[in-house]
Amino acid sequence: MKSEKLLLTSMLNSKKIALYYCNLIAILLLYTGCTQEQAVPVVIDFEIAIINEDYSIPVTVKVLNKTVGADAYSWSFVGADRESSTDRNPGALVYNNKGEYTIRLDASNKDGSADSKEITFSIDAAVEVAFDAEIQTNNFAPASVVITNNTKGATTYNWTFAGGTPETSTEEQPGTVVFNEPGDHLITLVVGNGKETHQLEKTITVADGLLANFDWEVTFQDDDLQIPVTLTMQNNSTGVLTYNWTFTNATPSTSTEENPTVTFNVEGTQTLTLTVSNGKESKSISKTIELLADTNIRTLTDIKFGINTAHNNNTIGAFYSATTREIYTKEELGAIDGSLIDIVFFGLGEDFTFNKFVSPDDLSTTTFPALANAQNTRIINSQEQCGCSTLLTVVEFDAMVDDSVLSSLSVTETNGGSQHFTDATVPRIVLFTTADGRNGAIKIKEYVKDGQNSYVLTDIKIQKK
């Protein structure tokens, strides 16, 4: 029995072994059959992208590989900065010359599958946008500007001329553009080659157009317009390159200066003419001035002489200059040359019981300090006490229209004539002769009481030379 069992066990083990090898053989046969049926094919695919859509050289091309099933790659980039690669993704390529180019990919795998693909594309010459805008003659309005297009590699041109005539153009060479208004004008050129566009801007500045205009300034001593009268022109013209002046009865009679000074020597209506040019056109303008006969007398009205307190408090001055026609207070005296002062008034108070005009070089009888560079003026304060042979009445003062009366006066100082006066006589005439020999008269019209700011109100008539 034991031997039978051993035999049976041996037989069962043999069957199991046999079955194991049969199954193993079946599995190997099945695996081999499946491998042959599922061999991986190479499906080749790739794309290219032009960076920034810039097709003009230099051009950068990015390659994107979408191939599946391959494990070996062979790239061809004829004409690029490198001509081959075995990388799956070769990266970016740079092309520096115009032309037609092909990128080729050959791919394969270990199963023997292989495929290839080519992409062909064109690269354009570089687009270089450039133009010149040359102003003809000058930039005064209207300004003519010649446009010269120097662009390379473009096939389309779009011009915009802000404020110009014409305003736009699609010509490669638009020619001459006219800008009629002054100011900054933008010129814009947009060029293209069918794939990309480029833009360039330039600004043209147009100056004011031609305008003829002028005024004048009368010399201070001639502001009464009595001949001779000296004028300095004040040119207000615009857009000008040259000036041509003509003046009737004047010296000079012509000038090409921008702002000439001219002296008129004849009374009556005189004509001033200005002709201006900017190299393109000329314009003229004429004006007239009415000049008066020389009376050799200057009339000054409503001149206020302050009493000593008004002067010292810098409210109303007491020092007068016939040259500058100004009254100066104590503080203002320090800023002028003392030789310009012709008359000094000394009044002690608002009651006007003591008043007198004194010479600038003789202030010892006043409370004023001595004046540097002071000149001598002869003065007659009190004609009624003067004992002088030549006097001037109020009527004669008011009637004076020239210096004929003043020129006949002989101002001689006497003790009586130098005496002070009160406000008892109104109006009062005070006579004087300046250091440079000009005769004059002061008419006191009113004594104005205002405390420490009191003053006398006067008119003055004085020879001009």
GROMACS .gro file of C-alpha atoms in nm:
model
  465
    1MET     CA    1   0.000   0.000   0.000
    2LYS     CA    2   0.278   0.233   0.090
    3SER     CA    3   0.453   0.174  -0.239
    4GLU     CA    4   0.129   0.235  -0.430
    5LYS     CA    5   0.085   0.566  -0.257
    6LEU     CA    6   0.441   0.667  -0.344
    7LEU     CA    7   0.380   0.576  -0.704
    8LEU     CA    8   0.057   0.776  -0.713
    9THR     CA    9   0.226   1.080  -0.559
   10SER     CA   10   0.506   1.061  -0.810
   11MET     CA   11   0.263   1.043  -1.096
   12LEU     CA   12   0.073   1.348  -0.969
   13ASN     CA   13   0.391   1.552  -0.934
   14SER     CA   14   0.492   1.461  -1.288
   15LYS     CA   15   0.159   1.585  -1.419
   16LYS     CA   16   0.193   1.912  -1.228
   17ILE     CA   17   0.539   1.967  -1.370
   18ALA     CA   18   0.416   1.892  -1.717
   19LEU     CA   19   0.123   2.129  -1.677
   20TYR     CA   20   0.356   2.407  -1.548
   21TYR     CA   21   0.578   2.382  -1.853
   22CYS     CA   22   0.281   2.373  -2.083
   23ASN     CA   23   0.143   2.690  -1.928
   24LEU     CA   24   0.482   2.857  -1.944
   25ILE     CA   25   0.518   2.775  -2.310
   26ALA     CA   26   0.167   2.907  -2.375
   27ILE     CA   27   0.247   3.236  -2.198
   28LEU     CA   28   0.568   3.284  -2.394
   29LEU     CA   29   0.389   3.213  -2.719
   30LEU     CA   30   0.114   3.457  -2.626
   31TYR     CA   31   0.364   3.735  -2.524
   32THR     CA   32   0.558   3.692  -2.844
   33GLY     CA   33   0.243   3.718  -3.048
   34CYS     CA   34   0.123   4.037  -2.871
   35THR     CA   35   0.456   4.214  -2.914
   36GLN     CA   36   0.453   4.163  -3.284
   37GLU     CA   37   0.096   4.291  -3.315
   38GLN     CA   38   0.150   4.624  -3.113
   39ALA     CA   39   0.475   4.770  -3.263
   40VAL     CA   40   0.471   5.155  -3.199
   41PRO     CA   41   0.459   5.362  -3.520
   42VAL     CA   42   0.630   5.705  -3.551
   43VAL     CA   43   0.373   5.983  -3.596
   44ILE     CA   44   0.579   6.287  -3.691
   45ASP     CA   45   0.455   6.642  -3.638
   46PHE     CA   46   0.609   6.979  -3.557
   47GLU     CA   47   0.521   7.347  -3.582
   48ILE     CA   48   0.715   7.669  -3.619
   49ALA     CA   49   0.638   8.014  -3.483
   50ILE     CA   50   0.790   8.343  -3.603
   51ILE     CA   51   0.873   8.538  -3.289
   52ASN     CA   52   0.677   8.864  -3.266
   53GLU     CA   53   0.544   8.795  -3.616
   54ASP     CA   54   0.861   8.967  -3.736
   55TYR     CA   55   0.938   8.826  -4.083
   56SER     CA   56   1.210   9.075  -4.164
   57ILE     CA   57   1.567   8.985  -4.090
   58PRO     CA   58   1.699   8.900  -3.845
   59VAL     CA   59   1.415   8.653  -3.784
   60THR     CA   60   1.386   8.423  -3.483
   61VAL     CA   61   1.196   8.097  -3.541
   62LYS     CA   62   1.081   7.876  -3.256
   63VAL     CA   63   1.031   7.504  -3.329
   64LEU     CA   64   0.770   7.300  -3.136
   65ASN     CA   65   0.801   6.922  -3.177
   66LYS     CA   66   0.473   6.728  -3.147
   67THR     CA   67   0.605   6.396  -3.278
   68VAL     CA   68   0.497   6.074  -3.095
   69GLY     CA   69   0.643   5.727  -3.103
   70ALA     CA   70   0.997   5.834  -3.192
   71ASP     CA   71   1.314   5.811  -2.993
   72ALA     CA   72   1.560   5.946  -3.248
   73TYR     CA   73   1.545   6.285  -3.420
   74SER     CA   74   1.743   6.440  -3.699
   75TRP     CA   75   1.676   6.808  -3.776
   76SER     CA   76   1.795   7.007  -4.076
   77PHE     CA   77   1.796   7.390  -4.065
   78VAL     CA   78   1.977   7.500  -4.378
   79GLY     CA   79   2.047   7.876  -4.364
   80ALA     CA   80   1.990   7.917  -3.989
   81ASP     CA   81   2.248   8.010  -3.729
   82ARG     CA   82   2.293   7.630  -3.684
   83GLU     CA   83   2.209   7.378  -3.954
   84SER     CA   84   2.127   7.058  -3.763
   85SER     CA   85   2.024   6.909  -3.430
   86THR     CA   86   1.941   6.571  -3.276
   87ASP     CA   87   1.749   6.715  -2.983
   88ARG     CA   88   1.381   6.644  -2.954
   89ASN     CA   89   1.323   7.019  -2.913
   90PRO     CA   90   1.601   7.215  -3.083
   91GLY     CA   91   1.490   7.552  -2.946
   92ALA     CA   92   1.499   7.882  -3.135
   93LEU     CA   93   1.673   7.945  -3.466
   94VAL     CA   94   1.795   8.275  -3.611
   95TYR     CA   95   1.793   8.358  -3.983
   96ASN     CA   96   1.993   8.658  -4.099
   97ASN     CA   97   1.932   8.660  -4.475
   98LYS     CA   98   1.629   8.709  -4.691
   99GLY     CA   99   1.504   8.400  -4.873
  100GLU     CA  100   1.296   8.081  -4.864
  101TYR     CA  101   1.396   7.822  -4.607
  102THR     CA  102   1.296   7.463  -4.519
  103ILE     CA  103   1.306   7.297  -4.180
  104ARG     CA  104   1.310   6.915  -4.202
  105LEU     CA  105   1.264   6.653  -3.929
  106ASP     CA  106   1.345   6.284  -3.969
  107ALA     CA  107   1.232   6.071  -3.672
  108SER     CA  108   1.250   5.695  -3.597
  109ASN     CA  109   1.224   5.440  -3.316
  110LYS     CA  110   1.373   5.102  -3.219
  111ASP     CA  111   1.090   4.912  -3.383
  112GLY     CA  112   1.214   5.043  -3.713
  113SER     CA  113   0.935   5.295  -3.760
  114ALA     CA  114   1.040   5.623  -3.924
  115ASP     CA  115   0.880   5.936  -4.068
  116SER     CA  116   0.978   6.281  -4.194
  117LYS     CA  117   0.823   6.625  -4.234
  118GLU     CA  118   0.924   6.958  -4.391
  119ILE     CA  119   0.798   7.311  -4.339
  120THR     CA  120   0.896   7.581  -4.585
  121PHE     CA  121   0.867   7.953  -4.512
  122SER     CA  122   0.990   8.286  -4.648
  123ILE     CA  123   1.191   8.555  -4.476
  124ASP     CA  124   1.186   8.915  -4.594
  125ALA     CA  125   1.457   9.173  -4.608
  126ALA     CA  126   1.475   9.400  -4.303
  127VAL     CA  127   1.224   9.685  -4.294
  128GLU     CA  128   1.411  10.005  -4.214
  129VAL     CA  129   1.172  10.296  -4.185
  130ALA     CA  130   1.334  10.635  -4.244
  131PHE     CA  131   1.248  10.968  -4.402
  132ASP     CA  132   1.375  11.326  -4.420
  133ALA     CA  133   1.159  11.637  -4.383
  134GLU     CA  134   1.342  11.940  -4.524
  135ILE     CA  135   1.195  12.286  -4.473
  136GLN     CA  136   1.229  12.501  -4.782
  137THR     CA  137   1.354  12.864  -4.751
  138ASN     CA  138   1.265  12.899  -4.380
  139ASN     CA  139   1.011  12.778  -4.124
  140PHE     CA  140   0.794  13.090  -4.119
  141ALA     CA  141   0.430  13.015  -4.200
  142PRO     CA  142   0.338  12.908  -4.460
  143ALA     CA  143   0.622  12.654  -4.451
  144SER     CA  144   0.686  12.419  -4.744
  145VAL     CA  145   0.842  12.087  -4.641
  146VAL     CA  146   0.992  11.841  -4.891
  147ILE     CA  147   0.945  11.479  -4.778
  148THR     CA  148   1.205  11.224  -4.891
  149ASN     CA  149   1.129  10.861  -4.807
  150ASN     CA  150   1.441  10.654  -4.731
  151THR     CA  151   1.258  10.344  -4.608
  152LYS     CA  152   1.388   9.999  -4.709
  153GLY     CA  153   1.206   9.666  -4.728
  154ALA     CA  154   0.851   9.806  -4.730
  155THR     CA  155   0.575   9.772  -4.988
  156THR     CA  156   0.307   9.998  -4.837
  157TYR     CA  157   0.331  10.355  -4.710
  158ASN     CA  158   0.079  10.552  -4.507
  159TRP     CA  159   0.161  10.915  -4.433
  160THR     CA  160  -0.015  11.155  -4.197
  161PHE     CA  161   0.071  11.528  -4.197
  162ALA     CA  162  -0.102  11.695  -3.900
  163GLY     CA  163  -0.221  12.037  -4.011
  164GLY     CA  164  -0.061  11.997  -4.352
  165THR     CA  165  -0.177  12.009  -4.710
  166PRO     CA  166  -0.227  11.731  -4.804
  167GLU     CA  167  -0.316  11.575  -4.471
  168THR     CA  168  -0.248  11.215  -4.581
  169SER     CA  169  -0.076  11.019  -4.857
  170THR     CA  170  -0.008  10.658  -4.958
  171GLU     CA  171   0.263  10.749  -5.206
  172GLU     CA  172   0.612  10.620  -5.147
  173GLN     CA  173   0.741  10.972  -5.214
  174PRO     CA  174   0.466  11.221  -5.120
  175GLY     CA  175   0.666  11.525  -5.234
  176THR     CA  176   0.599  11.869  -5.082
  177VAL     CA  177   0.365  11.935  -4.790
  178VAL     CA  178   0.260  12.289  -4.690
  179PHE     CA  179   0.193  12.388  -4.328
  180ASN     CA  180   0.000  12.715  -4.306
  181GLU     CA  181  -0.039  12.752  -3.930
  182PRO     CA  182   0.240  12.816  -3.679
  183GLY     CA  183   0.315  12.555  -3.414
  184ASP     CA  184   0.438  12.196  -3.393
  185HIS     CA  185   0.316  11.959  -3.665
  186LEU     CA  186   0.358  11.580  -3.642
  187ILE     CA  187   0.459  11.383  -3.952
  188THR     CA  188   0.388  11.009  -3.918
  189LEU     CA  189   0.492  10.731  -4.157
  190VAL     CA  190   0.359  10.375  -4.117
  191VAL     CA  191   0.517  10.121  -4.354
  192GLY     CA  192   0.448   9.752  -4.410
  193ASN     CA  193   0.563   9.452  -4.611
  194GLY     CA  194   0.242   9.248  -4.596
  195LYS     CA  195   0.336   9.073  -4.274
  196GLU     CA  196   0.441   9.348  -4.035
  197THR     CA  197   0.428   9.724  -3.994
  198HIS     CA  198   0.674   9.984  -3.864
  199GLN     CA  199   0.620  10.347  -3.767
  200LEU     CA  200   0.831  10.664  -3.749
  201GLU     CA  201   0.732  11.014  -3.634
  202LYS     CA  202   0.899  11.351  -3.672
  203THR     CA  203   0.791  11.699  -3.564
  204ILE     CA  204   0.811  12.011  -3.778
  205THR     CA  205   0.799  12.346  -3.599
  206VAL     CA  206   0.647  12.631  -3.797
  207ALA     CA  207   0.715  12.987  -3.679
  208ASP     CA  208   0.462  13.270  -3.680
  209GLY     CA  209   0.368  13.404  -4.018
  210LEU     CA  210   0.471  13.749  -4.138
  211LEU     CA  211   0.307  14.038  -3.955
  212ALA     CA  212   0.417  14.400  -3.972
  213ASN     CA  213   0.349  14.609  -3.662
  214PHE     CA  214   0.531  14.859  -3.443
  215ASP     CA  215   0.493  15.125  -3.180
  216TRP     CA  216   0.742  15.372  -3.033
  217GLU     CA  217   0.867  15.512  -2.707
  218VAL     CA  218   0.921  15.886  -2.674
  219THR     CA  219   1.240  15.995  -2.502
  220PHE     CA  220   1.157  16.125  -2.154
  221GLN     CA  221   1.262  16.482  -2.220
  222ASP     CA  222   1.057  16.490  -2.542
  223ASP     CA  223   0.728  16.357  -2.408
  224ASP     CA  224   0.558  16.690  -2.477
  225LEU     CA  225   0.616  16.612  -2.849
  226GLN     CA  226   0.777  16.950  -2.914
  227ILE     CA  227   1.048  16.926  -3.174
  228PRO     CA  228   1.311  16.804  -3.183
  229VAL     CA  229   1.157  16.474  -3.069
  230THR     CA  230   1.352  16.151  -3.036
  231LEU     CA  231   1.167  15.818  -3.066
  232THR     CA  232   1.288  15.462  -3.018
  233MET     CA  233   1.095  15.214  -3.228
  234GLN     CA  234   0.930  14.918  -3.057
  235ASN     CA  235   0.904  14.649  -3.321
  236ASN     CA  236   0.611  14.412  -3.268
  237SER     CA  237   0.640  14.235  -3.604
  238THR     CA  238   0.654  13.855  -3.625
  239GLY     CA  239   0.805  13.613  -3.873
  240VAL     CA  240   1.058  13.869  -3.994
  241LEU     CA  241   1.406  13.834  -4.141
  242THR     CA  242   1.466  14.189  -4.266
  243TYR     CA  243   1.345  14.536  -4.164
  244ASN     CA  244   1.329  14.853  -4.372
  245TRP     CA  245   1.221  15.179  -4.210
  246THR     CA  246   1.154  15.519  -4.362
  247PHE     CA  247   1.088  15.840  -4.162
  248THR     CA  248   0.980  16.177  -4.298
  249ASN     CA  249   1.180  16.482  -4.182
  250ALA     CA  250   1.391  16.275  -3.945
  251THR     CA  251   1.749  16.175  -3.878
  252PRO     CA  252   1.814  15.910  -3.993
  253SER     CA  253   1.555  15.903  -4.269
  254THR     CA  254   1.595  15.526  -4.324
  255SER     CA  255   1.712  15.228  -4.122
  256THR     CA  256   1.743  14.850  -4.144
  257GLU     CA  257   1.771  14.799  -3.767
  258GLU     CA  258   1.503  14.610  -3.580
  259ASN     CA  259   1.443  14.892  -3.329
  260PRO     CA  260   1.613  15.210  -3.451
  261THR     CA  261   1.623  15.544  -3.267
  262VAL     CA  262   1.522  15.845  -3.476
  263THR     CA  263   1.495  16.220  -3.418
  264PHE     CA  264   1.227  16.435  -3.588
  265ASN     CA  265   1.315  16.800  -3.649
  266VAL     CA  266   1.003  16.937  -3.821
  267GLU     CA  267   0.665  17.008  -3.662
  268GLY     CA  268   0.343  16.873  -3.810
  269THR     CA  269   0.229  16.526  -3.916
  270GLN     CA  270   0.521  16.291  -3.975
  271THR     CA  271   0.501  15.943  -4.123
  272LEU     CA  272   0.681  15.630  -4.007
  273THR     CA  273   0.678  15.329  -4.241
  274LEU     CA  274   0.803  14.976  -4.174
  275THR     CA  275   0.843  14.714  -4.446
  276VAL     CA  276   0.927  14.363  -4.330
  277SER     CA  277   1.017  14.048  -4.522
  278ASN     CA  278   1.071  13.682  -4.436
  279GLY     CA  279   1.225  13.577  -4.764
  280LYS     CA  280   0.889  13.463  -4.901
  281GLU     CA  281   0.676  13.776  -4.886
  282SER     CA  282   0.686  14.138  -4.774
  283LYS     CA  283   0.439  14.348  -4.577
  284SER     CA  284   0.428  14.718  -4.489
  285ILE     CA  285   0.264  14.932  -4.225
  286SER     CA  286   0.262  15.311  -4.183
  287LYS     CA  287   0.177  15.526  -3.881
  288THR     CA  288   0.180  15.899  -3.820
  289ILE     CA  289   0.276  16.121  -3.529
  290GLU     CA  290   0.175  16.482  -3.474
  291LEU     CA  291   0.469  16.694  -3.358
  292LEU     CA  292   0.443  17.041  -3.209
  293ALA     CA  293   0.648  17.355  -3.247
  294ASP     CA  294   0.925  17.408  -2.996
  295THR     CA  295   0.807  17.649  -2.722
  296ASN     CA  296   1.113  17.580  -2.507
  297ILE     CA  297   0.889  17.574  -2.203
  298ARG     CA  298   0.775  17.283  -1.992
  299THR     CA  299   0.459  17.314  -1.785
  300LEU     CA  300   0.425  17.093  -1.477
  301THR     CA  301   0.100  17.091  -1.284
  302ASP     CA  302  -0.010  16.994  -0.934
  303ILE     CA  303   0.338  16.954  -0.787
  304LYS     CA  304   0.321  16.904  -0.409
  305PHE     CA  305   0.592  17.041  -0.180
  306GLY     CA  306   0.562  16.900   0.173
  307ILE     CA  307   0.646  17.093   0.488
  308ASN     CA  308   0.959  16.978   0.674
  309THR     CA  309   0.775  16.712   0.881
  310ALA     CA  310   0.608  16.564   0.570
  311HIS     CA  311   0.949  16.548   0.402
  312ASN     CA  312   1.127  16.393   0.701
  313ASN     CA  313   0.846  16.143   0.758
  314ASN     CA  314   0.877  16.036   0.391
  315THR     CA  315   0.517  16.128   0.318
  316ILE     CA  316   0.554  16.422   0.075
  317GLY     CA  317   0.897  16.535  -0.036
  318ALA     CA  318   1.040  16.885  -0.035
  319PHE     CA  319   1.334  16.839  -0.279
  320TYR     CA  320   1.244  16.881  -0.646
  321SER     CA  321   1.432  16.800  -0.967
  322ALA     CA  322   1.324  16.971  -1.288
  323THR     CA  323   1.529  16.713  -1.478
  324THR     CA  324   1.355  16.404  -1.344
  325ARG     CA  325   1.031  16.593  -1.265
  326GLU     CA  326   1.013  16.419  -0.928
  327ILE     CA  327   0.972  16.526  -0.565
  328TYR     CA  328   1.205  16.340  -0.327
  329THR     CA  329   1.156  16.265   0.043
  330LYS     CA  330   1.434  16.233   0.299
  331GLU     CA  331   1.468  15.858   0.242
  332GLU     CA  332   1.465  15.889  -0.139
  333LEU     CA  333   1.742  16.149  -0.147
  334GLY     CA  334   2.002  15.885  -0.071
  335ALA     CA  335   1.934  15.710  -0.400
  336ILE     CA  336   1.992  16.004  -0.638
  337ASP     CA  337   2.272  16.240  -0.732
  338GLY     CA  338   2.233  16.563  -0.534
  339SER     CA  339   2.329  16.766  -0.841
  340LEU     CA  340   1.987  16.684  -0.990
  341ILE     CA  341   1.797  16.879  -0.722
  342ASP     CA  342   1.693  17.229  -0.838
  343ILE     CA  343   1.454  17.358  -0.569
  344VAL     CA  344   1.405  17.290  -0.196
  345PHE     CA  345   1.092  17.398  -0.006
  346PHE     CA  346   1.113  17.468   0.367
  347GLY     CA  347   0.784  17.506   0.555
  348LEU     CA  348   0.778  17.499   0.934
  349GLY     CA  349   0.421  17.388   1.002
  350GLU     CA  350   0.063  17.348   0.893
  351ASP     CA  351  -0.016  17.708   0.987
  352PHE     CA  352   0.210  17.816   0.696
  353THR     CA  353   0.345  18.120   0.880
  354PHE     CA  354   0.701  18.047   0.764
  355ASN     CA  355   0.762  17.923   0.409
  356LYS     CA  356   1.043  17.970   0.164
  357PHE     CA  357   1.212  17.806  -0.135
  358VAL     CA  358   1.588  17.771  -0.094
  359SER     CA  359   1.885  17.679  -0.310
  360PRO     CA  360   2.002  17.314  -0.275
  361ASP     CA  361   2.350  17.437  -0.180
  362ASP     CA  362   2.221  17.671   0.092
  363LEU     CA  363   2.029  17.463   0.347
  364SER     CA  364   2.189  17.624   0.649
  365THR     CA  365   1.879  17.837   0.706
  366THR     CA  366   1.664  17.522   0.725
  367THR     CA  367   1.654  17.214   0.947
  368PHE     CA  368   1.761  16.996   0.651
  369PRO     CA  369   2.116  16.853   0.645
  370ALA     CA  370   2.355  16.961   0.371
  371LEU     CA  371   2.307  16.793   0.032
  372ALA     CA  372   2.604  16.628  -0.139
  373ASN     CA  373   2.689  16.759  -0.489
  374ALA     CA  374   2.437  17.040  -0.440
  375GLN     CA  375   2.400  17.304  -0.711
  376ASN     CA  376   2.311  17.672  -0.680
  377THR     CA  377   1.966  17.800  -0.776
  378ARG     CA  378   1.884  18.171  -0.756
  379ILE     CA  379   1.541  18.225  -0.602
  380ILE     CA  380   1.304  18.517  -0.544
  381ASN     CA  381   1.047  18.413  -0.283
  382SER     CA  382   0.895  18.753  -0.224
  383GLN     CA  383   0.864  18.963  -0.536
  384GLU     CA  384   0.684  19.231  -0.334
  385GLN     CA  385   0.995  19.284  -0.114
  386CYS     CA  386   1.257  19.215  -0.382
  387GLY     CA  387   1.307  19.563  -0.522
  388CYS     CA  388   1.382  19.391  -0.853
  389SER     CA  389   1.334  19.551  -1.195
  390THR     CA  390   1.173  19.244  -1.358
  391LEU     CA  391   0.880  19.066  -1.196
  392LEU     CA  392   0.615  18.815  -1.307
  393THR     CA  393   0.245  18.839  -1.233
  394VAL     CA  394  -0.006  18.556  -1.196
  395VAL     CA  395  -0.177  18.668  -1.517
  396GLU     CA  396   0.152  18.657  -1.706
  397PHE     CA  397   0.230  18.314  -1.560
  398ASP     CA  398  -0.106  18.174  -1.672
  399ALA     CA  399  -0.070  18.328  -2.020
  400MET     CA  400   0.274  18.180  -2.093
  401VAL     CA  401   0.271  17.939  -2.386
  402ASP     CA  402   0.638  17.973  -2.474
  403ASP     CA  403   0.956  18.088  -2.301
  404SER     CA  404   0.954  18.443  -2.435
  405VAL     CA  405   0.859  18.589  -2.095
  406LEU     CA  406   1.088  18.362  -1.897
  407SER     CA  407   1.385  18.429  -2.122
  408SER     CA  408   1.355  18.805  -2.050
  409LEU     CA  409   1.363  18.758  -1.673
  410SER     CA  410   1.672  18.841  -1.475
  411VAL     CA  411   1.649  18.665  -1.140
  412THR     CA  412   1.858  18.869  -0.901
  413GLU     CA  413   1.867  18.768  -0.537
  414THR     CA  414   1.820  19.040  -0.276
  415ASN     CA  415   1.769  19.031   0.099
  416GLY     CA  416   1.408  19.132   0.054
  417GLY     CA  417   1.346  18.880  -0.222
  418SER     CA  418   1.490  18.600  -0.007
  419GLN     CA  419   1.247  18.657   0.276
  420HIS     CA  420   1.002  18.390   0.377
  421PHE     CA  421   0.632  18.420   0.304
  422THR     CA  422   0.302  18.320   0.463
  423ASP     CA  423  -0.022  18.186   0.321
  424ALA     CA  424  -0.172  18.534   0.318
  425THR     CA  425  -0.122  18.577  -0.057
  426VAL     CA  426  -0.275  18.314  -0.287
  427PRO     CA  427  -0.174  18.255  -0.557
  428ARG     CA  428   0.191  18.349  -0.516
  429ILE     CA  429   0.462  18.352  -0.786
  430VAL     CA  430   0.818  18.249  -0.695
  431LEU     CA  431   1.094  18.299  -0.953
  432PHE     CA  432   1.414  18.095  -0.993
  433THR     CA  433   1.711  18.035  -1.219
  434THR     CA  434   1.871  17.688  -1.212
  435ALA     CA  435   2.243  17.619  -1.202
  436ASP     CA  436   2.240  17.540  -1.577
  437GLY     CA  437   2.080  17.880  -1.655
  438ARG     CA  438   1.713  17.790  -1.708
  439ASN     CA  439   1.457  18.041  -1.583
  440GLY     CA  440   1.138  17.923  -1.419
  441ALA     CA  441   0.841  18.025  -1.209
  442ILE     CA  442   0.643  17.850  -0.936
  443LYS     CA  443   0.277  17.932  -0.886
  444ILE     CA  444   0.153  17.838  -0.538
  445LYS     CA  445  -0.215  17.757  -0.590
  446GLU     CA  446  -0.313  17.629  -0.247
  447TYR     CA  447  -0.189  17.572   0.105
  448VAL     CA  448  -0.320  17.233   0.211
  449LYS     CA  449  -0.344  17.181   0.588
  450ASP     CA  450  -0.303  16.818   0.693
  451GLY     CA  451  -0.110  16.827   1.017
  452GLN     CA  452   0.246  16.699   0.978
  453ASN     CA  453   0.163  16.601   0.618
  454SER     CA  454   0.067  16.952   0.508
  455TYR     CA  455   0.190  17.078   0.171
  456VAL     CA  456   0.168  17.354  -0.088
  457LEU     CA  457   0.014  17.275  -0.425
  458THR     CA  458   0.191  17.434  -0.723
  459ASP     CA  459   0.228  17.462  -1.096
  460ILE     CA  460   0.575  17.513  -1.246
  461LYS     CA  461   0.681  17.656  -1.578
  462ILE     CA  462   1.049  17.627  -1.674
  463GLN     CA  463   1.265  17.666  -1.978
  464LYS     CA  464   1.373  17.336  -2.133
  465LYS     CA  465   1.715  17.463  -2.234
   0.00000   0.00000   0.00000
